[in-house]
Coordinates of C-alpha atoms in Angstrom, one line a residue:
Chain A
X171 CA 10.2 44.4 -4.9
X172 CA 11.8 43.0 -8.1
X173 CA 14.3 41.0 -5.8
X174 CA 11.7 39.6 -3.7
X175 CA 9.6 38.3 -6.8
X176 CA 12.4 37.2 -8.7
X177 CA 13.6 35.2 -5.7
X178 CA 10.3 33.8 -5.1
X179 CA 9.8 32.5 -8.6
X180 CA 13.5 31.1 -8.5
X181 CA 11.7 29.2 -5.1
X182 CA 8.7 28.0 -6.7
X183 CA 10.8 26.7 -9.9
X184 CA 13.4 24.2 -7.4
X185 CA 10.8 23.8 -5.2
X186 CA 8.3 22.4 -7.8
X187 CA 11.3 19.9 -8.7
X188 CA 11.4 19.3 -5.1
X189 CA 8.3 18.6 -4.8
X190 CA 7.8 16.2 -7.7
X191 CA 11.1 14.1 -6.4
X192 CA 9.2 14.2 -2.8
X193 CA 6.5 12.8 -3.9
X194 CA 8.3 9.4 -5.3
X195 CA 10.1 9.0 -1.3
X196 CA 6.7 9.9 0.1
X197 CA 4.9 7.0 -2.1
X198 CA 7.6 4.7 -1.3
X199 CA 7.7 5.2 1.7
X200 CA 4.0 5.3 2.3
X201 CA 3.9 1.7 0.4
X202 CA 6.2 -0.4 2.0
X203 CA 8.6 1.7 4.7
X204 CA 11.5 2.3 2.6
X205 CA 13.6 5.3 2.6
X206 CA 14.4 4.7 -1.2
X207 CA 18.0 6.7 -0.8
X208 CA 19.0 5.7 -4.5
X209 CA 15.5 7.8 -5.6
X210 CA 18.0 11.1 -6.4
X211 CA 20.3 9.2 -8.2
X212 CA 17.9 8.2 -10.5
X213 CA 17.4 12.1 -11.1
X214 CA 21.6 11.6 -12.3
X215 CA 20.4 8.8 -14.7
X216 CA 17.5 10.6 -16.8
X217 CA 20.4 13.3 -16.8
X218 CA 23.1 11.3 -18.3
X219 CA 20.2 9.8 -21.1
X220 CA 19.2 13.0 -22.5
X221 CA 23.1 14.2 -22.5
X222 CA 23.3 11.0 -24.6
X223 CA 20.8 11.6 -26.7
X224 CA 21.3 15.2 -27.8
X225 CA 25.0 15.3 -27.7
X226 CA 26.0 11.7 -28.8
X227 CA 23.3 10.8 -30.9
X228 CA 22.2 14.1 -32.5
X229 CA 18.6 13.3 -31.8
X230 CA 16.1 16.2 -30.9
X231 CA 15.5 17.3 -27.7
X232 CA 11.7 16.0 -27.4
X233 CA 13.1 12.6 -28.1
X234 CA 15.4 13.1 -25.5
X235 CA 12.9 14.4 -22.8
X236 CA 10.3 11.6 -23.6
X237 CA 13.6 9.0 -23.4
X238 CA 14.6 10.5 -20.0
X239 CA 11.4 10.0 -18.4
X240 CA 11.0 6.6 -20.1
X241 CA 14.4 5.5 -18.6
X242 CA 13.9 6.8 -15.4
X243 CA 10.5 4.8 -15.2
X244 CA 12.3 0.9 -16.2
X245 CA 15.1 2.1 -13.9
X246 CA 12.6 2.6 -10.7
X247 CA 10.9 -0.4 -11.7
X248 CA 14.2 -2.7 -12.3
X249 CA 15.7 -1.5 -9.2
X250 CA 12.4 -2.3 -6.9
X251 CA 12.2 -5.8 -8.7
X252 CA 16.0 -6.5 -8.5
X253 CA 17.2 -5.1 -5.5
X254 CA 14.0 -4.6 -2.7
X255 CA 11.5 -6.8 -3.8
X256 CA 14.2 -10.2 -2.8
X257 CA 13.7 -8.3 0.6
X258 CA 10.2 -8.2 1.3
X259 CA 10.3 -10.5 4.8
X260 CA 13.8 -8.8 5.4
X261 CA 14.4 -6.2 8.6
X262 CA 13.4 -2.8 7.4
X263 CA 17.2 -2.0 8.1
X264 CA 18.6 -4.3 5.6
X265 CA 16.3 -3.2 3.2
X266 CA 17.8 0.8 3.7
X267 CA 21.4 -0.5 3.3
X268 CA 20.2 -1.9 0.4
X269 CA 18.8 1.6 -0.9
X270 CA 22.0 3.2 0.1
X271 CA 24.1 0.6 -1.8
X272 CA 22.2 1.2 -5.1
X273 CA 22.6 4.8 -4.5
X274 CA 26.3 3.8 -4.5
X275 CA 26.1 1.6 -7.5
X276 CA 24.6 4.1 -9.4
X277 CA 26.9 7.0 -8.9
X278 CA 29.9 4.9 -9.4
X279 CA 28.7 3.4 -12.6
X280 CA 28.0 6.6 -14.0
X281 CA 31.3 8.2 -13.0
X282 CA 32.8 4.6 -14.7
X283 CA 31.0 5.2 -17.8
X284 CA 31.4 8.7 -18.5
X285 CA 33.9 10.0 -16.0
X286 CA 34.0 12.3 -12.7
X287 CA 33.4 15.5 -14.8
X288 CA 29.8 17.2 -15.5
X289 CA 28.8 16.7 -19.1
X290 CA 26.4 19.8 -20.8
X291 CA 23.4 19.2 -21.4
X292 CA 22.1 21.3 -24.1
X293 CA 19.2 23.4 -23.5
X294 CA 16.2 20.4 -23.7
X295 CA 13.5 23.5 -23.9
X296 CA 13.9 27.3 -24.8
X297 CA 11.3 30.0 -25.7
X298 CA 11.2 33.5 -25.0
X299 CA 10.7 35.1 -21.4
X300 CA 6.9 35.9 -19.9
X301 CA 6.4 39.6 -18.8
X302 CA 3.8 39.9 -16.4
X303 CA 3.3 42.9 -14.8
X304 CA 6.2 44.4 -15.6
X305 CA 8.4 41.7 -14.2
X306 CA 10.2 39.2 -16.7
X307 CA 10.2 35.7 -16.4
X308 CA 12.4 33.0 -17.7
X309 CA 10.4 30.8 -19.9
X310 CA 11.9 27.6 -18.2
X311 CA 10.8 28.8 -14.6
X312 CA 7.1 29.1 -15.6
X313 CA 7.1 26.0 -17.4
X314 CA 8.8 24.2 -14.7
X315 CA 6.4 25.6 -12.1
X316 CA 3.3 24.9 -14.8
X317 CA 4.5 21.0 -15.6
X318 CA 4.8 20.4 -11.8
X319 CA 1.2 21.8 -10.5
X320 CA 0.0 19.3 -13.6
X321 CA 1.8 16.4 -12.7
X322 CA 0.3 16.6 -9.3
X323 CA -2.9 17.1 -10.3
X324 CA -3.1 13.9 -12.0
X325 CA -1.2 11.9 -9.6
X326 CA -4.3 12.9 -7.0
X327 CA -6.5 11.6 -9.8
X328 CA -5.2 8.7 -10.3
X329 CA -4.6 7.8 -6.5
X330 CA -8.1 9.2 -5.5
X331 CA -10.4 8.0 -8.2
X332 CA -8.4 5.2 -10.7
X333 CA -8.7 0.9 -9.4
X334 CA -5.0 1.2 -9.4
X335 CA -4.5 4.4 -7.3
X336 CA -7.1 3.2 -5.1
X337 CA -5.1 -0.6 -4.9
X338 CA -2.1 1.4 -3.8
X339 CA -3.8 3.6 -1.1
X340 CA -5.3 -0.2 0.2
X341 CA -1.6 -1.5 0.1
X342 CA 0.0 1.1 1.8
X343 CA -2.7 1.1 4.6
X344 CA -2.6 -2.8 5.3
X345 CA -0.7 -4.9 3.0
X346 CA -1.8 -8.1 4.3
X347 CA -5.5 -6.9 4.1
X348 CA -5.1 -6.2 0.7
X349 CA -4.4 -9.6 -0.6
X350 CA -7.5 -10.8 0.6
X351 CA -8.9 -8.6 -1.2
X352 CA -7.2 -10.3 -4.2
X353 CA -5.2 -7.4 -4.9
X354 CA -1.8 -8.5 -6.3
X355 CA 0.6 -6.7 -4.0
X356 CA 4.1 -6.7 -6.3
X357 CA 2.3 -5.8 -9.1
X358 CA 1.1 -2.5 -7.1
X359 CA 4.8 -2.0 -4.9
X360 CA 5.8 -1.9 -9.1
X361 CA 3.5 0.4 -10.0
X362 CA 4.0 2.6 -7.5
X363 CA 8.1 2.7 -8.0
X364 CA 7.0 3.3 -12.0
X365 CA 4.5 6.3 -10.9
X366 CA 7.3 7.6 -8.6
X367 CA 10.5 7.4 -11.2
X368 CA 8.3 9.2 -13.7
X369 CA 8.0 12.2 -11.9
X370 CA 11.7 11.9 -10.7
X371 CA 12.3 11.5 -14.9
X372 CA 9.9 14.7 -14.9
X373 CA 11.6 16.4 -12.2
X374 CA 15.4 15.5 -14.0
X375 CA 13.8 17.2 -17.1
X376 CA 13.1 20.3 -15.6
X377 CA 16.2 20.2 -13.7
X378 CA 18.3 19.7 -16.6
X379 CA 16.5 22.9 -17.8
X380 CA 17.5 25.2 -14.9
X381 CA 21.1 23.4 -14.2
X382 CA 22.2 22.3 -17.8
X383 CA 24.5 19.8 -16.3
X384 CA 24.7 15.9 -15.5
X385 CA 27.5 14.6 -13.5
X386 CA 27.6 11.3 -11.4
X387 CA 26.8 12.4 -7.7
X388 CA 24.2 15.5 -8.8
X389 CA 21.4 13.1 -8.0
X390 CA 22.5 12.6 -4.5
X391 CA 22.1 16.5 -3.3
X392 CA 19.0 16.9 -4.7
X393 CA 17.6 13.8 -3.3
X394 CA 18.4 14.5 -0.1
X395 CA 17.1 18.3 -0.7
X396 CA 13.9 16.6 -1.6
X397 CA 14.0 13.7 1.1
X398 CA 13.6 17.0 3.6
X399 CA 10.9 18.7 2.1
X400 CA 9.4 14.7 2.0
X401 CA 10.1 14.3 6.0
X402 CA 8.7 18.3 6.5
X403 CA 5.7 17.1 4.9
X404 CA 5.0 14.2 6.4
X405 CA 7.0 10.9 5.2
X406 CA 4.1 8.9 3.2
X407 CA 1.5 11.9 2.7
X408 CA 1.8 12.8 -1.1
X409 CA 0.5 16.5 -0.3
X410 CA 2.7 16.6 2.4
X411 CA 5.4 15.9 0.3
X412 CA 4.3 18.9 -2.1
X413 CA 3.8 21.1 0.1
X414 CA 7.3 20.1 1.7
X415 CA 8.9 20.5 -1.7
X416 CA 7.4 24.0 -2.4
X417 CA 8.6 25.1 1.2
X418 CA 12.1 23.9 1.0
X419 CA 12.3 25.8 -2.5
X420 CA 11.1 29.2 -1.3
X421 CA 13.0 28.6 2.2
X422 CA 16.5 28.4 -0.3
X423 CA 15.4 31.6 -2.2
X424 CA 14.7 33.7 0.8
X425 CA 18.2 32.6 2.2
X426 CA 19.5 33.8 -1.3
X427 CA 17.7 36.9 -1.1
X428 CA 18.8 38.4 2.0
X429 CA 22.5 37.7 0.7
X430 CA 22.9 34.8 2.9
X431 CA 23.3 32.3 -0.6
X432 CA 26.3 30.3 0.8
X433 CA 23.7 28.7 3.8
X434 CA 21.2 27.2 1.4
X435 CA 22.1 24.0 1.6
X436 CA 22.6 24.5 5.4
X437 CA 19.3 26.0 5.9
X438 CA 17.6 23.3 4.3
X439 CA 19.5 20.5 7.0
X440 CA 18.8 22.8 9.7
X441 CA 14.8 22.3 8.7
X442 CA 15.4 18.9 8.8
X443 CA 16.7 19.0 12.3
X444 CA 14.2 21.1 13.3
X445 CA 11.2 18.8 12.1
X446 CA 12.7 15.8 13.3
X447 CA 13.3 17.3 17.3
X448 CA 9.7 19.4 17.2
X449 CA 7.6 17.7 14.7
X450 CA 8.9 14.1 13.5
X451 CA 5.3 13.3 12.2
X452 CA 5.9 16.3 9.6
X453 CA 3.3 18.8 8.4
X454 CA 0.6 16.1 7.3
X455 CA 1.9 13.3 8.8
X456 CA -0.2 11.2 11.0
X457 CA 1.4 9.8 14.1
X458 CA 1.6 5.9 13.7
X459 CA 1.1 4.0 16.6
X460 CA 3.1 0.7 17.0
X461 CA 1.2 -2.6 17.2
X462 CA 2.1 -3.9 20.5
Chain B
X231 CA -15.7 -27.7 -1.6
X232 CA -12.4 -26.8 0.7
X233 CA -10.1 -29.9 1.6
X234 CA -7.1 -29.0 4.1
X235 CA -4.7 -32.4 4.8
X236 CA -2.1 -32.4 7.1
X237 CA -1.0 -28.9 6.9
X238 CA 2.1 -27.9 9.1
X239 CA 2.6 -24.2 9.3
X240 CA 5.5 -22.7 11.9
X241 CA 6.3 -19.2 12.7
X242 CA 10.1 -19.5 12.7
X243 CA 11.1 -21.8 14.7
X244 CA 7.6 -22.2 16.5
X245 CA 5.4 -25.3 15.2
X246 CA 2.3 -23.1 14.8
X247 CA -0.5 -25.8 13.4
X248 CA 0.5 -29.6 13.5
X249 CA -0.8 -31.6 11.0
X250 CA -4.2 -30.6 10.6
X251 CA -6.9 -31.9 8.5
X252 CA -10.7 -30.9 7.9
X253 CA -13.1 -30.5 5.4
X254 CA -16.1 -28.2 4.3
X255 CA -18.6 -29.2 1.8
X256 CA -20.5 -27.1 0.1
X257 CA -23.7 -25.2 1.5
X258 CA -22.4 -26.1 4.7
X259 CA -21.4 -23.7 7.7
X260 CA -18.5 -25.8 9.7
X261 CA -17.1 -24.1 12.7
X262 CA -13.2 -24.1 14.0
X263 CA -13.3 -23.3 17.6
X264 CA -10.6 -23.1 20.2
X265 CA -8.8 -20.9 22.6
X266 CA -6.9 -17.7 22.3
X267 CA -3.3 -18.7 20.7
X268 CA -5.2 -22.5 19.3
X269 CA -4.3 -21.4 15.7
X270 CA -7.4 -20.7 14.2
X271 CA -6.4 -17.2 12.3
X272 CA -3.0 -19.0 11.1
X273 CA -5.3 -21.9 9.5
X274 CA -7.3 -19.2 7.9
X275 CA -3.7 -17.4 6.3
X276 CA -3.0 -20.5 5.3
X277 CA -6.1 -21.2 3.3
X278 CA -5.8 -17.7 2.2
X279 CA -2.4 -18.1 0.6
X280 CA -0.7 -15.8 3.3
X281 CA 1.4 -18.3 5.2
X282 CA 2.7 -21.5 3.8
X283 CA 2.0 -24.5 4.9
X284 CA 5.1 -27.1 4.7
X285 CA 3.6 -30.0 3.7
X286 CA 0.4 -31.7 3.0
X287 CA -2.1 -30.0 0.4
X288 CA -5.4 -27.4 0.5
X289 CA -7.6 -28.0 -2.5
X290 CA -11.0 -25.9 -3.3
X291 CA -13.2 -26.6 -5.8
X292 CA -11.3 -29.6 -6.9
X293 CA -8.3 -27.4 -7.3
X294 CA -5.2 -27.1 -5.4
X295 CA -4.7 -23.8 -3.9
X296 CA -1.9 -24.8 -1.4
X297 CA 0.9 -23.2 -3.9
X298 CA -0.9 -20.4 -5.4
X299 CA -0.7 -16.2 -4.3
X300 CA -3.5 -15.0 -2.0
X301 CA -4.7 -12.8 -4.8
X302 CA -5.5 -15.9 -7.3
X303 CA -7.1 -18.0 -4.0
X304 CA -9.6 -14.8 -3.9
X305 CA -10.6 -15.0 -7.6
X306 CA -11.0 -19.0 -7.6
X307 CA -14.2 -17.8 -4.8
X308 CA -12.6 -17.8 -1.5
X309 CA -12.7 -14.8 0.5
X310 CA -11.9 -13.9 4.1
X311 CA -13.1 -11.5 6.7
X312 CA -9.7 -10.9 8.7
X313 CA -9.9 -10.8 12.5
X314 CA -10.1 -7.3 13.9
X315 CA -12.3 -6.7 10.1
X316 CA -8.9 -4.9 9.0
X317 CA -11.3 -2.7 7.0
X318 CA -9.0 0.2 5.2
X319 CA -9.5 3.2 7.8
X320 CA -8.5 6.2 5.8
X321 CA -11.1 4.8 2.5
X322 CA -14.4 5.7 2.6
X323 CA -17.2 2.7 2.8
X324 CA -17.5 2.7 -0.8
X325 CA -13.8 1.9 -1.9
X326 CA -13.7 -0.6 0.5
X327 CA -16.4 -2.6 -0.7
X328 CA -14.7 -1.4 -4.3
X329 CA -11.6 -2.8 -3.4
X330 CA -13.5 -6.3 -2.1
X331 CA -14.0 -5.9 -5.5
X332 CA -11.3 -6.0 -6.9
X333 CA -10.5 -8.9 -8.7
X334 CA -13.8 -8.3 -11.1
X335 CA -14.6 -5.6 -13.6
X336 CA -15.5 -2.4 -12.2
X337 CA -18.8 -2.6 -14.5
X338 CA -19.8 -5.3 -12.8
X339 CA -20.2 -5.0 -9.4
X340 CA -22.7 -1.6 -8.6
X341 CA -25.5 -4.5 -8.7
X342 CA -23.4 -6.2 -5.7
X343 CA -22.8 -3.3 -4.4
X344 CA -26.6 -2.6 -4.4
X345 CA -27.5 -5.6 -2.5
X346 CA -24.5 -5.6 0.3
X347 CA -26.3 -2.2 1.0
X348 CA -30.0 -4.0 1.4
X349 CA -28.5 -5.8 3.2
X350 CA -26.5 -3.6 5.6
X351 CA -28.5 -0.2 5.1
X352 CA -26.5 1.4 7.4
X353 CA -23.3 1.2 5.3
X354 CA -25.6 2.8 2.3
X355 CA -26.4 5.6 4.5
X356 CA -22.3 6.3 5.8
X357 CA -21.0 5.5 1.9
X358 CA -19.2 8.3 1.4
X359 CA -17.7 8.5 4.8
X360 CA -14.0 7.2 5.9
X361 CA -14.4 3.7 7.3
X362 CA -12.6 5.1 10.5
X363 CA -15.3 7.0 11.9
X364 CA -17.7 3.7 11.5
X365 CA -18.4 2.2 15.2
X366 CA -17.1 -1.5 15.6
X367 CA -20.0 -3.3 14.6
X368 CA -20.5 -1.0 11.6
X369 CA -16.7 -2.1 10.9
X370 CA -18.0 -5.6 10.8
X371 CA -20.9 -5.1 8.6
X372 CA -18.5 -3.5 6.3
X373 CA -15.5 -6.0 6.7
X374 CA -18.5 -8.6 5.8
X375 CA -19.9 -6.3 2.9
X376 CA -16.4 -6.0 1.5
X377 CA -15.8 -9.9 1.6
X378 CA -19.6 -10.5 -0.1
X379 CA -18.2 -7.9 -3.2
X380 CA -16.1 -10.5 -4.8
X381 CA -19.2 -12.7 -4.3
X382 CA -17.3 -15.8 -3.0
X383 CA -18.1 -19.1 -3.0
X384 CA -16.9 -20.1 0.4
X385 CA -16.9 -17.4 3.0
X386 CA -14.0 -17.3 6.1
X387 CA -14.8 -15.1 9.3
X388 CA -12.2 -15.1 11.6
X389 CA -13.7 -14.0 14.6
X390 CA -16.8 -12.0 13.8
X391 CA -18.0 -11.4 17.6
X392 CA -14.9 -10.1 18.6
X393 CA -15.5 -6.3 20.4
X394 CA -19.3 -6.0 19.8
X395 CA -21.9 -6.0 22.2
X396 CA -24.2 -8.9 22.8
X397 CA -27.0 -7.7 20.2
X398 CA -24.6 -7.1 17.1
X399 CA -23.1 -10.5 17.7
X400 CA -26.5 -11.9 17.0
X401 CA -27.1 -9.4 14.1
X402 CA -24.1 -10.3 12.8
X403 CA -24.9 -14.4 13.4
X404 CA -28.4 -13.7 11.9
X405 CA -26.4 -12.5 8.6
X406 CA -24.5 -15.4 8.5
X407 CA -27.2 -17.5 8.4
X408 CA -28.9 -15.5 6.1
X409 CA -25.9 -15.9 3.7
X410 CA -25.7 -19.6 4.1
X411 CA -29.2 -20.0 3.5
X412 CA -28.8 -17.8 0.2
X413 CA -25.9 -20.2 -0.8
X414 CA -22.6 -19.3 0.4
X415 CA -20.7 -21.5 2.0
X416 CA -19.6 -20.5 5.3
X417 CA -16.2 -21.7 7.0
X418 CA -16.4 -19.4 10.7
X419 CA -13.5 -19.4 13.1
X420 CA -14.5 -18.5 16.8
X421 CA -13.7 -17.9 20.6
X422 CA -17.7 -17.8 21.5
X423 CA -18.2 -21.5 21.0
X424 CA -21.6 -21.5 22.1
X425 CA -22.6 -18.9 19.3
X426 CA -20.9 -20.3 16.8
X427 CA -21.6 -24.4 17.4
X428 CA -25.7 -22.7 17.6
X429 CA -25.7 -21.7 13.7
X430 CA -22.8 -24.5 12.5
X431 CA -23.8 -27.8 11.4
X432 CA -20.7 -29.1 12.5
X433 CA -17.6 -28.1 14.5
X434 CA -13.7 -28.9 14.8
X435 CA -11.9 -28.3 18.2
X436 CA -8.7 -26.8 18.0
X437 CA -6.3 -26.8 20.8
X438 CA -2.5 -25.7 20.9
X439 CA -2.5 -26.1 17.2
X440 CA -4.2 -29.5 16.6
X441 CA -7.7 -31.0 15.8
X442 CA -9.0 -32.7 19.0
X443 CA -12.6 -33.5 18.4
X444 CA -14.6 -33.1 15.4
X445 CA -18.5 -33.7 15.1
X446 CA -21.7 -32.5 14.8
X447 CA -22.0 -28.8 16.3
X448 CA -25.1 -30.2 18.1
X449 CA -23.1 -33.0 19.4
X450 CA -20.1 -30.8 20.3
X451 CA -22.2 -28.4 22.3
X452 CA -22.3 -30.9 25.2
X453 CA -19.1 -32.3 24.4
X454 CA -16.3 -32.5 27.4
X455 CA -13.6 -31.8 25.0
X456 CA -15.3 -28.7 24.2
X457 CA -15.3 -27.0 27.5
X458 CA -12.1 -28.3 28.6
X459 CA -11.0 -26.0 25.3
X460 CA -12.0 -23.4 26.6
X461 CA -12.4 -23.6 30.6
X462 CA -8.3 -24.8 30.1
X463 CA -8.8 -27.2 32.7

């Protein structure tokens, strides 16, 4: 019974960071049809900052979480205007080599810059563990769980009831509609990368918590972990990408828990394959019909 | 009030709309009329700021808008009902008038709002519900409703007949003239001649991407020119 609990917090705590990195594909995706492949790598980045801000610069660790997230937002939002934004007539295809290239860029810059090996990241947040009902609880794995559910919360507030979230909802259903509306579309495709990196910066945070480790291609596993629970959710439906993130956590733990730990990352392809032969339209999906 | 000259727009390699000119002036309604594949929607993009003409110059309101983004061309006054109405499906009636909108201050607009429901009280009575369960003519109204919220100068419809049965089509032609005669300028792009020559005070004929004839829509309405438009012979 202890096992099963244990296992299923140790679920809800990846798949909350899951979850959070989901939900930037999903919006990018939703927004303009980009698989944004370099989103994980960003994950790397916010990483590296608060390695560089605790270790190198002696600073506190709040400094270095609020920097993290801060850097993780101008990167999402630099790359979108730099790299897709020169792209916005292009073929959808050139536009995913571009993704994959920056993904590239990023990695390889890092592993420039500070070398192949994993650097420590000191321990960003401690306190002591929660007991509840008899079971004990790391303190990180309730916070991380906590932060998440939060997080999502106000991103459906701000997409359901703010001008802005409701601006993005318009652009992602018909961009051409929504300029006559006089809504200015880059300034909404920037927003949305800003929104999305923030919660990657978020998710890096709490990552950095439960894996106290940044090294230059971390970012990629973990964004294609969270690119699955994205597509099992539905590409472009922000709870589907939740819900896919939460699933793909405790889908890992019960693999773990029945001994079978050296198929996680299998069993989290093997759901991808699934989805894509039974259900390519995901959990909330909707099924998009091409204009003829 | 709007000023088009010689505007040249192509769709790669395809010369879309050669060198057309016209003119609306204010409190007027002026139709553009033509065939399927003439080039009317591509002249109202272009006006809206979402294709580019190559040469030649648009100006409203004494201000040329041929160079500016479509969401600037909305806040100088000039809004357009897309063809099909385009309304956003999965928002509910209320964001999409909030999002026609939205180039104003959300505190100023529930009065608009107020009266784009007198006038289509069957939008007040489905506010809350998603715009995709609205029937086709309630799609218009809306599309219509949504266009009025950023209270425009000069109004485009690109095909406001299209899909609806015989009585909305009037409904909606009684509206227009209703908002003309309350001061908004009207610039309307459609197949149904007859209907729209009936309300305009004057017409252009476009065919295959040019102007042909140009007059009075009284005068056009038993012009030659105007049913070899559209009889293609």
């Amino acid at each position: 019974m202890s096992l099963v609990f244990s296992q299923l917090i140790n679920g809800l705590q990846s798949g909350s960071i899951y979850a959070l990195i989901a939900i930037g594909y999903s919006m990018v995706y939703g927004i303009i049809l980009l698989l944004n492949f370099a989103h994980g790598d960003i994950i790397m980045v916010g990483a590296y900052v608060a390695w560089l801000v605790v270790v190198n610069l002696s600073l506190p660790p709040a400094l270095a979480i609020a920097l993290a997230i801060i850097a993780c937002t101008l990167l999402g939002v630099v790359i979108e205007k730099v790299a897709y934004s020169p792209l916005r007539k292009a073929p959808r295809l050139s536009l995913l080599i571009t993704a994959i290239g920056i993904s590239f860029l990023l990695e390889n810059l890092a592993q420039l810059k500070f070398g192949a090996g994993a650097k420590n990241v000191p321990a960003l947040i401690t306190g002591p563990a929660l007991d509840i009902g008899g079971q004990h609880i790391g303190f990180t794995a309730v916070l991380t769980i906590i932060v998440s559910v939060v997080a999502m919360i106000g991103l459906t507030f701000l997409i359901r009831k703010t001008k802005m979230g409701k601006a993005m909802r318009a652009v992602s259903e018909d961009m051409g509609t929504a300029q006559l509306m006089g809504i200015n579309v880059n300034s909404t495709i920037s927003f949305t990368f800003a929104v999305g990196s923030a919660l990657a910066g978020i998710g890096s945070v709490l990552y950095s918590c439960a894996y106290p480790q940044a090294a230059p291609t971390m970012g990629s596993m973990l964004g294609l972990k969270a690119f699955v629970a994205a597509v099992l959710g539905g590409i472009g439906s922000i709870p589907g990408a939740m819900i896919g993130g939460f699933a793909i956590g405790i889908a890992e733990a019960i693999v773990s828990a029945i001994g079978l730990s050296v198929w996680k990352d299998g069993v989290v392809f093997a759901i991808l394959i699934i989805v894509l032969i039974f259900k390519p339209t995901g959990i909330m999906g909707k099924k998009i019909n091409e204009k003829v | 009030m709007l000023k088009v000259n010689d505007i040249n727009v192509f769709y790669g390699s395809i010369h879309a709309i050669k060198g057309v000119s016209f003119e609306v002036n204010k409190g007027e309604i002026v139709t553009l009329i033509g065939a399927n594949g003439a080039g009317k929607s591509t002249i109202l993009n272009t006006v809206s700021g979402l294709l580019k003409s190559k040469t030649g110059s648009i100006t409203f309101i004494d201000k040329t808008i041929s160079n500016i983004v479509p969401h600037k061309i909305v806040a100088a006054g000039l809004a357009q009902v897309p063809e099909g109405r385009r309304v956003f499906l999965g928002m509910t009636v209320e964001e999409n008038l909030e999002m026609g909108a939205f180039t104003r201050k959300a505190n100023e607009i529930s009065e608009d709002m107020d009266s784009v429901y007198v006038r289509f009280p069957r939008l007040k009575e489905r506010r809350k519900q998603i715009a995709g369960t609205l029937s086709g003519g309630e799609q218009q109204m809306l599309a219509m409703g949504r266009a009025l919220m950023s209270k425009p100068e000069l109004l485009m419809l690109d095909e406001p007949s299209m899909g609806l049965a015989p009585i909305l089509v009037e409904q909606i032609f009684d509206i227009i003239k209703e908002l003309n005669a309350a001061g908004t300028t009207i610039l309307l792009v459609e197949q149904n001649a007859q209907m729209a020559l009936s309300i305009a005070d004057r017409g252009y004929v476009l065919e295959t991407g040019k102007i042909v004839t140009s007059a009075k829509a009284s005068d056009l309405l038993n012009n030659d020119a105007v049913k070899k438009a559209y009889l293609g012979g």
